[in-house]
Amino acid sequence: VDLKVSAAGSQDDRSGVGDLIVGPMLGWHQDNHHWVAAMEFVLPTGSYDENRLANLGKNYTTFRPILGYSYSDAMWDLSTKMAYSINSKNDDTNYKSGQYFSADYSLGYKVMPAVTVALQGNLFKQISDDKADHLVGGNRGQSLSVGPAIHYQQKGWSLEGKYLKETQVENRPKGDSAWLKLVWAF
């Protein structure tokens, strides 16, 4: 993670390893259709200090059931991943973030057998209120992001780059993001 934060006239930045995500996954395949079900756990392994503006970790655990679907043929790729996140309390701040639904989406076109260009994005909608000693209801976040992506895939591994622009942001930090993701099957 390379994080830069500016808020209320203050700035902070950090680089390093964020929170670790682990979980079992099952997949099913039929012709051009692919489904996946997973149970992720986000573990608080990233650097955190309640007095810092920029933190690489959240300092709490998240349990996240996930469902995914993809349709892929010789030219088109349509994919979505939907998740529901349940958070534990951050003991340093006595703050518990509400539960939320998120969905990643991608509509891709294969320009070569191994290369796909796509329009991708994410929908985030908080379902329950944050909880803390000083907070009485509300504070539900939401956002919608969209942007271009390119994906290169070979047998056993893939590389993807994308840029997402956030819109419709409420009650959460707003920021655009650039991703570089390597997936290696072992």
Short mmCIF file of N, CA and C in Angstrom, two decimals, residues 3-125:
data_model
loop_
_atom_site.label_atom_id
_atom_site.label_comp_id
_atom_site.label_asym_id
_atom_site.label_seq_id
_atom_site.Cartn_x
_atom_site.Cartn_y
_atom_site.Cartn_z
N LEU A 3 -0.08 5.05 0.59
CA LEU A 3 -1.24 5.85 0.99
C LEU A 3 -0.83 7.28 1.29
N LYS A 4 -1.56 8.23 0.68
CA LYS A 4 -1.37 9.65 0.94
C LYS A 4 -2.72 10.23 1.34
N VAL A 5 -2.80 10.91 2.50
CA VAL A 5 -4.07 11.44 3.01
C VAL A 5 -3.92 12.92 3.30
N SER A 6 -4.92 13.71 2.85
CA SER A 6 -5.01 15.14 3.17
C SER A 6 -6.41 15.39 3.70
N ALA A 7 -6.52 15.97 4.89
CA ALA A 7 -7.83 16.26 5.48
C ALA A 7 -7.69 17.38 6.49
N ALA A 8 -8.61 18.33 6.44
CA ALA A 8 -8.69 19.42 7.41
C ALA A 8 -7.35 20.14 7.59
N GLY A 9 -6.62 20.34 6.48
CA GLY A 9 -5.34 21.05 6.53
C GLY A 9 -4.16 20.22 6.99
N SER A 10 -4.36 18.94 7.28
CA SER A 10 -3.27 18.04 7.69
C SER A 10 -2.98 17.04 6.58
N GLN A 11 -1.73 16.55 6.57
CA GLN A 11 -1.32 15.56 5.59
C GLN A 11 -0.52 14.46 6.27
N ASP A 12 -0.60 13.25 5.70
CA ASP A 12 0.17 12.13 6.20
C ASP A 12 0.32 11.13 5.06
N ASP A 13 1.39 10.35 5.08
CA ASP A 13 1.56 9.30 4.08
C ASP A 13 2.30 8.13 4.69
N ARG A 14 1.98 6.94 4.18
CA ARG A 14 2.60 5.70 4.64
C ARG A 14 2.72 4.76 3.46
N SER A 15 3.73 3.89 3.50
CA SER A 15 3.89 2.82 2.52
C SER A 15 4.25 1.54 3.26
N GLY A 16 3.75 0.42 2.78
CA GLY A 16 4.07 -0.86 3.39
C GLY A 16 2.99 -1.88 3.12
N VAL A 17 2.96 -2.93 3.92
CA VAL A 17 2.00 -4.02 3.77
C VAL A 17 0.73 -3.68 4.54
N GLY A 18 -0.42 -3.87 3.89
CA GLY A 18 -1.72 -3.61 4.52
C GLY A 18 -2.23 -4.85 5.24
N ASP A 19 -3.53 -4.85 5.51
CA ASP A 19 -4.17 -5.98 6.19
C ASP A 19 -4.18 -7.22 5.29
N LEU A 20 -3.97 -8.39 5.89
CA LEU A 20 -3.93 -9.67 5.18
C LEU A 20 -5.36 -10.19 4.98
N ILE A 21 -5.66 -10.66 3.76
CA ILE A 21 -6.96 -11.25 3.46
C ILE A 21 -6.74 -12.73 3.16
N VAL A 22 -7.45 -13.61 3.89
CA VAL A 22 -7.36 -15.06 3.68
C VAL A 22 -8.77 -15.64 3.63
N GLY A 23 -8.90 -16.78 2.96
CA GLY A 23 -10.20 -17.43 2.95
C GLY A 23 -10.31 -18.55 1.94
N PRO A 24 -11.13 -19.54 2.27
CA PRO A 24 -11.38 -20.65 1.34
C PRO A 24 -12.37 -20.24 0.25
N MET A 25 -12.26 -20.91 -0.91
CA MET A 25 -13.10 -20.58 -2.05
C MET A 25 -13.47 -21.87 -2.80
N LEU A 26 -14.71 -21.94 -3.29
CA LEU A 26 -15.16 -23.04 -4.14
C LEU A 26 -15.63 -22.46 -5.46
N GLY A 27 -15.34 -23.16 -6.56
CA GLY A 27 -15.76 -22.67 -7.87
C GLY A 27 -16.47 -23.75 -8.66
N TRP A 28 -17.41 -23.32 -9.53
CA TRP A 28 -18.14 -24.19 -10.42
C TRP A 28 -18.06 -23.62 -11.82
N HIS A 29 -18.00 -24.51 -12.81
CA HIS A 29 -17.87 -24.06 -14.19
C HIS A 29 -18.80 -24.87 -15.08
N GLN A 30 -19.49 -24.17 -16.00
CA GLN A 30 -20.33 -24.84 -16.99
C GLN A 30 -20.27 -24.03 -18.28
N ASP A 31 -19.62 -24.58 -19.27
CA ASP A 31 -19.43 -23.90 -20.55
C ASP A 31 -18.78 -22.53 -20.32
N ASN A 32 -19.42 -21.44 -20.71
CA ASN A 32 -18.86 -20.09 -20.56
C ASN A 32 -19.22 -19.42 -19.25
N HIS A 33 -19.93 -20.13 -18.37
CA HIS A 33 -20.39 -19.57 -17.09
C HIS A 33 -19.51 -20.09 -15.95
N HIS A 34 -19.19 -19.19 -15.03
CA HIS A 34 -18.31 -19.54 -13.90
C HIS A 34 -18.87 -18.88 -12.63
N TRP A 35 -18.97 -19.66 -11.56
CA TRP A 35 -19.45 -19.16 -10.27
C TRP A 35 -18.40 -19.45 -9.21
N VAL A 36 -18.38 -18.63 -8.18
CA VAL A 36 -17.48 -18.84 -7.06
C VAL A 36 -18.18 -18.41 -5.77
N ALA A 37 -17.91 -19.14 -4.69
CA ALA A 37 -18.38 -18.78 -3.36
C ALA A 37 -17.16 -18.82 -2.44
N ALA A 38 -17.04 -17.82 -1.57
CA ALA A 38 -15.87 -17.74 -0.68
C ALA A 38 -16.27 -17.16 0.67
N MET A 39 -15.44 -17.41 1.66
CA MET A 39 -15.54 -16.81 2.99
C MET A 39 -14.20 -16.16 3.29
N GLU A 40 -14.13 -14.84 3.19
CA GLU A 40 -12.88 -14.12 3.45
C GLU A 40 -12.83 -13.63 4.88
N PHE A 41 -11.60 -13.55 5.36
CA PHE A 41 -11.33 -12.92 6.65
C PHE A 41 -10.25 -11.87 6.42
N VAL A 42 -10.52 -10.63 6.79
CA VAL A 42 -9.53 -9.56 6.71
C VAL A 42 -8.92 -9.43 8.10
N LEU A 43 -7.63 -9.73 8.20
CA LEU A 43 -6.94 -9.76 9.49
C LEU A 43 -6.18 -8.45 9.72
N PRO A 44 -6.20 -7.91 10.93
CA PRO A 44 -5.57 -6.61 11.21
C PRO A 44 -4.05 -6.69 11.33
N THR A 45 -3.38 -6.90 10.19
CA THR A 45 -1.93 -7.05 10.18
C THR A 45 -1.21 -5.78 9.72
N GLY A 46 -1.93 -4.83 9.12
CA GLY A 46 -1.32 -3.59 8.63
C GLY A 46 -1.01 -2.64 9.77
N SER A 47 -0.01 -1.80 9.57
CA SER A 47 0.42 -0.81 10.57
C SER A 47 -0.75 0.12 10.93
N TYR A 48 -0.96 0.36 12.24
CA TYR A 48 -2.06 1.20 12.71
C TYR A 48 -1.65 1.96 13.96
N ASP A 49 -2.01 3.23 14.01
CA ASP A 49 -1.84 4.07 15.20
C ASP A 49 -2.99 5.06 15.20
N GLU A 50 -3.81 5.04 16.25
CA GLU A 50 -5.01 5.88 16.29
C GLU A 50 -4.70 7.38 16.17
N ASN A 51 -3.46 7.79 16.41
CA ASN A 51 -3.08 9.20 16.32
C ASN A 51 -2.59 9.62 14.93
N ARG A 52 -2.50 8.66 14.00
CA ARG A 52 -2.06 8.96 12.64
C ARG A 52 -3.24 9.20 11.72
N LEU A 53 -3.05 10.05 10.74
CA LEU A 53 -4.07 10.29 9.73
C LEU A 53 -4.08 9.16 8.70
N ALA A 54 -2.91 8.66 8.31
CA ALA A 54 -2.78 7.58 7.32
C ALA A 54 -2.38 6.29 8.02
N ASN A 55 -3.21 5.26 7.86
CA ASN A 55 -2.93 3.95 8.43
C ASN A 55 -3.03 2.89 7.35
N LEU A 56 -2.09 1.94 7.35
CA LEU A 56 -2.08 0.88 6.35
C LEU A 56 -3.06 -0.23 6.70
N GLY A 57 -3.48 -0.29 7.95
CA GLY A 57 -4.44 -1.29 8.41
C GLY A 57 -5.60 -0.62 9.12
N LYS A 58 -6.65 -1.40 9.37
CA LYS A 58 -7.85 -0.87 10.01
C LYS A 58 -7.94 -1.19 11.49
N ASN A 59 -7.12 -2.11 11.98
CA ASN A 59 -7.08 -2.48 13.39
C ASN A 59 -8.35 -3.18 13.86
N TYR A 60 -9.04 -3.86 12.94
CA TYR A 60 -10.15 -4.73 13.31
C TYR A 60 -10.29 -5.82 12.26
N THR A 61 -11.00 -6.89 12.63
CA THR A 61 -11.20 -8.03 11.76
C THR A 61 -12.52 -7.89 11.01
N THR A 62 -12.55 -8.35 9.77
CA THR A 62 -13.77 -8.35 8.97
C THR A 62 -14.03 -9.77 8.46
N PHE A 63 -15.28 -10.21 8.61
CA PHE A 63 -15.76 -11.48 8.05
C PHE A 63 -16.58 -11.13 6.81
N ARG A 64 -16.30 -11.81 5.67
CA ARG A 64 -16.90 -11.39 4.41
C ARG A 64 -17.31 -12.58 3.54
N PRO A 65 -18.60 -12.98 3.54
CA PRO A 65 -19.05 -13.96 2.56
C PRO A 65 -19.12 -13.32 1.16
N ILE A 66 -18.75 -14.09 0.13
CA ILE A 66 -18.62 -13.56 -1.23
C ILE A 66 -19.27 -14.52 -2.24
N LEU A 67 -19.94 -13.93 -3.23
CA LEU A 67 -20.44 -14.67 -4.39
C LEU A 67 -19.93 -13.97 -5.64
N GLY A 68 -19.48 -14.75 -6.61
CA GLY A 68 -19.01 -14.17 -7.85
C GLY A 68 -19.55 -14.92 -9.05
N TYR A 69 -19.67 -14.21 -10.16
CA TYR A 69 -20.14 -14.82 -11.41
C TYR A 69 -19.38 -14.19 -12.57
N SER A 70 -19.03 -15.01 -13.55
CA SER A 70 -18.41 -14.53 -14.79
C SER A 70 -19.00 -15.28 -15.99
N TYR A 71 -19.17 -14.53 -17.06
CA TYR A 71 -19.49 -15.11 -18.36
C TYR A 71 -18.35 -14.70 -19.28
N SER A 72 -17.74 -15.68 -19.93
CA SER A 72 -16.60 -15.38 -20.79
C SER A 72 -16.68 -16.23 -22.05
N ASP A 73 -16.63 -15.56 -23.22
CA ASP A 73 -16.55 -16.28 -24.48
C ASP A 73 -15.32 -15.78 -25.24
N ALA A 74 -15.26 -16.04 -26.53
CA ALA A 74 -14.07 -15.68 -27.31
C ALA A 74 -13.83 -14.18 -27.39
N MET A 75 -14.88 -13.34 -27.19
CA MET A 75 -14.72 -11.90 -27.32
C MET A 75 -15.08 -11.11 -26.07
N TRP A 76 -16.06 -11.56 -25.32
CA TRP A 76 -16.60 -10.77 -24.20
C TRP A 76 -16.36 -11.43 -22.86
N ASP A 77 -16.23 -10.59 -21.84
CA ASP A 77 -16.10 -11.05 -20.46
C ASP A 77 -16.97 -10.15 -19.58
N LEU A 78 -17.94 -10.73 -18.91
CA LEU A 78 -18.80 -10.02 -17.98
C LEU A 78 -18.61 -10.66 -16.61
N SER A 79 -18.21 -9.87 -15.61
CA SER A 79 -17.93 -10.43 -14.29
C SER A 79 -18.45 -9.52 -13.19
N THR A 80 -18.85 -10.14 -12.07
CA THR A 80 -19.21 -9.41 -10.88
C THR A 80 -18.80 -10.22 -9.65
N LYS A 81 -18.46 -9.49 -8.60
CA LYS A 81 -18.15 -10.11 -7.31
C LYS A 81 -18.92 -9.32 -6.26
N MET A 82 -19.80 -9.99 -5.53
CA MET A 82 -20.61 -9.34 -4.50
C MET A 82 -20.21 -9.86 -3.13
N ALA A 83 -20.12 -8.93 -2.17
CA ALA A 83 -19.68 -9.30 -0.83
C ALA A 83 -20.49 -8.54 0.22
N TYR A 84 -20.61 -9.16 1.38
CA TYR A 84 -21.25 -8.52 2.53
C TYR A 84 -20.25 -8.58 3.68
N SER A 85 -19.86 -7.42 4.21
CA SER A 85 -18.80 -7.36 5.23
C SER A 85 -19.37 -7.07 6.61
N ILE A 86 -18.91 -7.88 7.57
CA ILE A 86 -19.29 -7.74 8.98
C ILE A 86 -18.01 -7.46 9.75
N ASN A 87 -17.95 -6.30 10.42
CA ASN A 87 -16.72 -5.83 11.07
C ASN A 87 -16.76 -6.02 12.58
N SER A 88 -15.58 -6.28 13.15
CA SER A 88 -15.44 -6.26 14.61
C SER A 88 -15.10 -4.84 15.05
N LYS A 89 -14.98 -4.63 16.34
CA LYS A 89 -14.69 -3.30 16.89
C LYS A 89 -13.19 -3.03 16.90
N ASN A 90 -12.81 -1.78 16.62
CA ASN A 90 -11.43 -1.33 16.78
C ASN A 90 -11.26 -1.02 18.28
N ASP A 91 -10.53 -1.85 18.99
CA ASP A 91 -10.38 -1.69 20.44
C ASP A 91 -9.61 -0.44 20.84
N ASP A 92 -8.75 0.08 19.96
CA ASP A 92 -8.00 1.30 20.28
C ASP A 92 -8.88 2.54 20.28
N THR A 93 -9.91 2.55 19.43
CA THR A 93 -10.78 3.73 19.32
C THR A 93 -12.20 3.49 19.85
N ASN A 94 -12.50 2.23 20.19
CA ASN A 94 -13.85 1.84 20.64
C ASN A 94 -14.88 2.17 19.56
N TYR A 95 -14.51 2.02 18.29
CA TYR A 95 -15.36 2.35 17.16
C TYR A 95 -15.63 1.08 16.36
N LYS A 96 -16.88 0.86 15.99
CA LYS A 96 -17.24 -0.30 15.17
C LYS A 96 -17.93 0.20 13.91
N SER A 97 -17.28 -0.04 12.77
CA SER A 97 -17.86 0.33 11.49
C SER A 97 -19.05 -0.57 11.16
N GLY A 98 -20.08 0.02 10.54
CA GLY A 98 -21.27 -0.73 10.19
C GLY A 98 -21.03 -1.78 9.12
N GLN A 99 -22.00 -2.67 8.96
CA GLN A 99 -21.94 -3.69 7.92
C GLN A 99 -22.20 -3.04 6.57
N TYR A 100 -21.61 -3.63 5.52
CA TYR A 100 -21.79 -3.04 4.20
C TYR A 100 -21.80 -4.08 3.09
N PHE A 101 -22.46 -3.70 1.99
CA PHE A 101 -22.51 -4.49 0.77
C PHE A 101 -21.59 -3.83 -0.25
N SER A 102 -20.83 -4.63 -0.97
CA SER A 102 -20.01 -4.09 -2.05
C SER A 102 -20.09 -5.03 -3.25
N ALA A 103 -19.97 -4.44 -4.42
CA ALA A 103 -19.99 -5.24 -5.65
C ALA A 103 -18.97 -4.66 -6.62
N ASP A 104 -18.06 -5.49 -7.10
CA ASP A 104 -17.15 -5.13 -8.17
C ASP A 104 -17.77 -5.58 -9.48
N TYR A 105 -17.56 -4.83 -10.54
CA TYR A 105 -18.11 -5.22 -11.83
C TYR A 105 -17.10 -4.94 -12.93
N SER A 106 -17.24 -5.70 -14.02
CA SER A 106 -16.34 -5.54 -15.17
C SER A 106 -17.05 -5.99 -16.44
N LEU A 107 -16.96 -5.16 -17.47
CA LEU A 107 -17.42 -5.52 -18.80
C LEU A 107 -16.21 -5.40 -19.71
N GLY A 108 -15.72 -6.54 -20.18
CA GLY A 108 -14.48 -6.55 -20.94
C GLY A 108 -14.63 -7.07 -22.36
N TYR A 109 -13.72 -6.61 -23.22
CA TYR A 109 -13.65 -7.05 -24.61
C TYR A 109 -12.24 -7.56 -24.88
N LYS A 110 -12.14 -8.76 -25.43
CA LYS A 110 -10.83 -9.38 -25.70
C LYS A 110 -10.28 -8.86 -27.02
N VAL A 111 -9.23 -8.04 -26.93
CA VAL A 111 -8.59 -7.51 -28.14
C VAL A 111 -7.59 -8.50 -28.72
N MET A 112 -7.10 -9.43 -27.90
CA MET A 112 -6.26 -10.55 -28.29
C MET A 112 -6.64 -11.69 -27.36
N PRO A 113 -6.32 -12.93 -27.67
CA PRO A 113 -6.72 -14.03 -26.79
C PRO A 113 -6.29 -13.85 -25.33
N ALA A 114 -5.14 -13.26 -25.08
CA ALA A 114 -4.65 -13.11 -23.71
C ALA A 114 -4.86 -11.71 -23.12
N VAL A 115 -5.38 -10.76 -23.92
CA VAL A 115 -5.50 -9.37 -23.48
C VAL A 115 -6.96 -8.91 -23.55
N THR A 116 -7.46 -8.40 -22.43
CA THR A 116 -8.82 -7.87 -22.34
C THR A 116 -8.76 -6.42 -21.88
N VAL A 117 -9.49 -5.54 -22.56
CA VAL A 117 -9.68 -4.17 -22.09
C VAL A 117 -11.09 -4.11 -21.51
N ALA A 118 -11.28 -3.33 -20.46
CA ALA A 118 -12.56 -3.38 -19.76
C ALA A 118 -12.95 -2.04 -19.15
N LEU A 119 -14.23 -1.94 -18.87
CA LEU A 119 -14.79 -0.89 -18.04
C LEU A 119 -15.10 -1.56 -16.71
N GLN A 120 -14.49 -1.08 -15.63
CA GLN A 120 -14.66 -1.71 -14.33
C GLN A 120 -15.07 -0.69 -13.29
N GLY A 121 -15.51 -1.18 -12.16
CA GLY A 121 -15.88 -0.29 -11.07
C GLY A 121 -16.32 -1.03 -9.84
N ASN A 122 -16.85 -0.26 -8.89
CA ASN A 122 -17.26 -0.79 -7.60
C ASN A 122 -18.43 0.02 -7.06
N LEU A 123 -19.36 -0.68 -6.44
CA LEU A 123 -20.46 -0.07 -5.71
C LEU A 123 -20.27 -0.41 -4.24
N PHE A 124 -20.35 0.60 -3.36
CA PHE A 124 -20.23 0.40 -1.92
C PHE A 124 -21.43 1.05 -1.25
N LYS A 125 -22.15 0.29 -0.42
CA LYS A 125 -23.31 0.83 0.28
C LYS A 125 -23.33 0.26 1.71
#
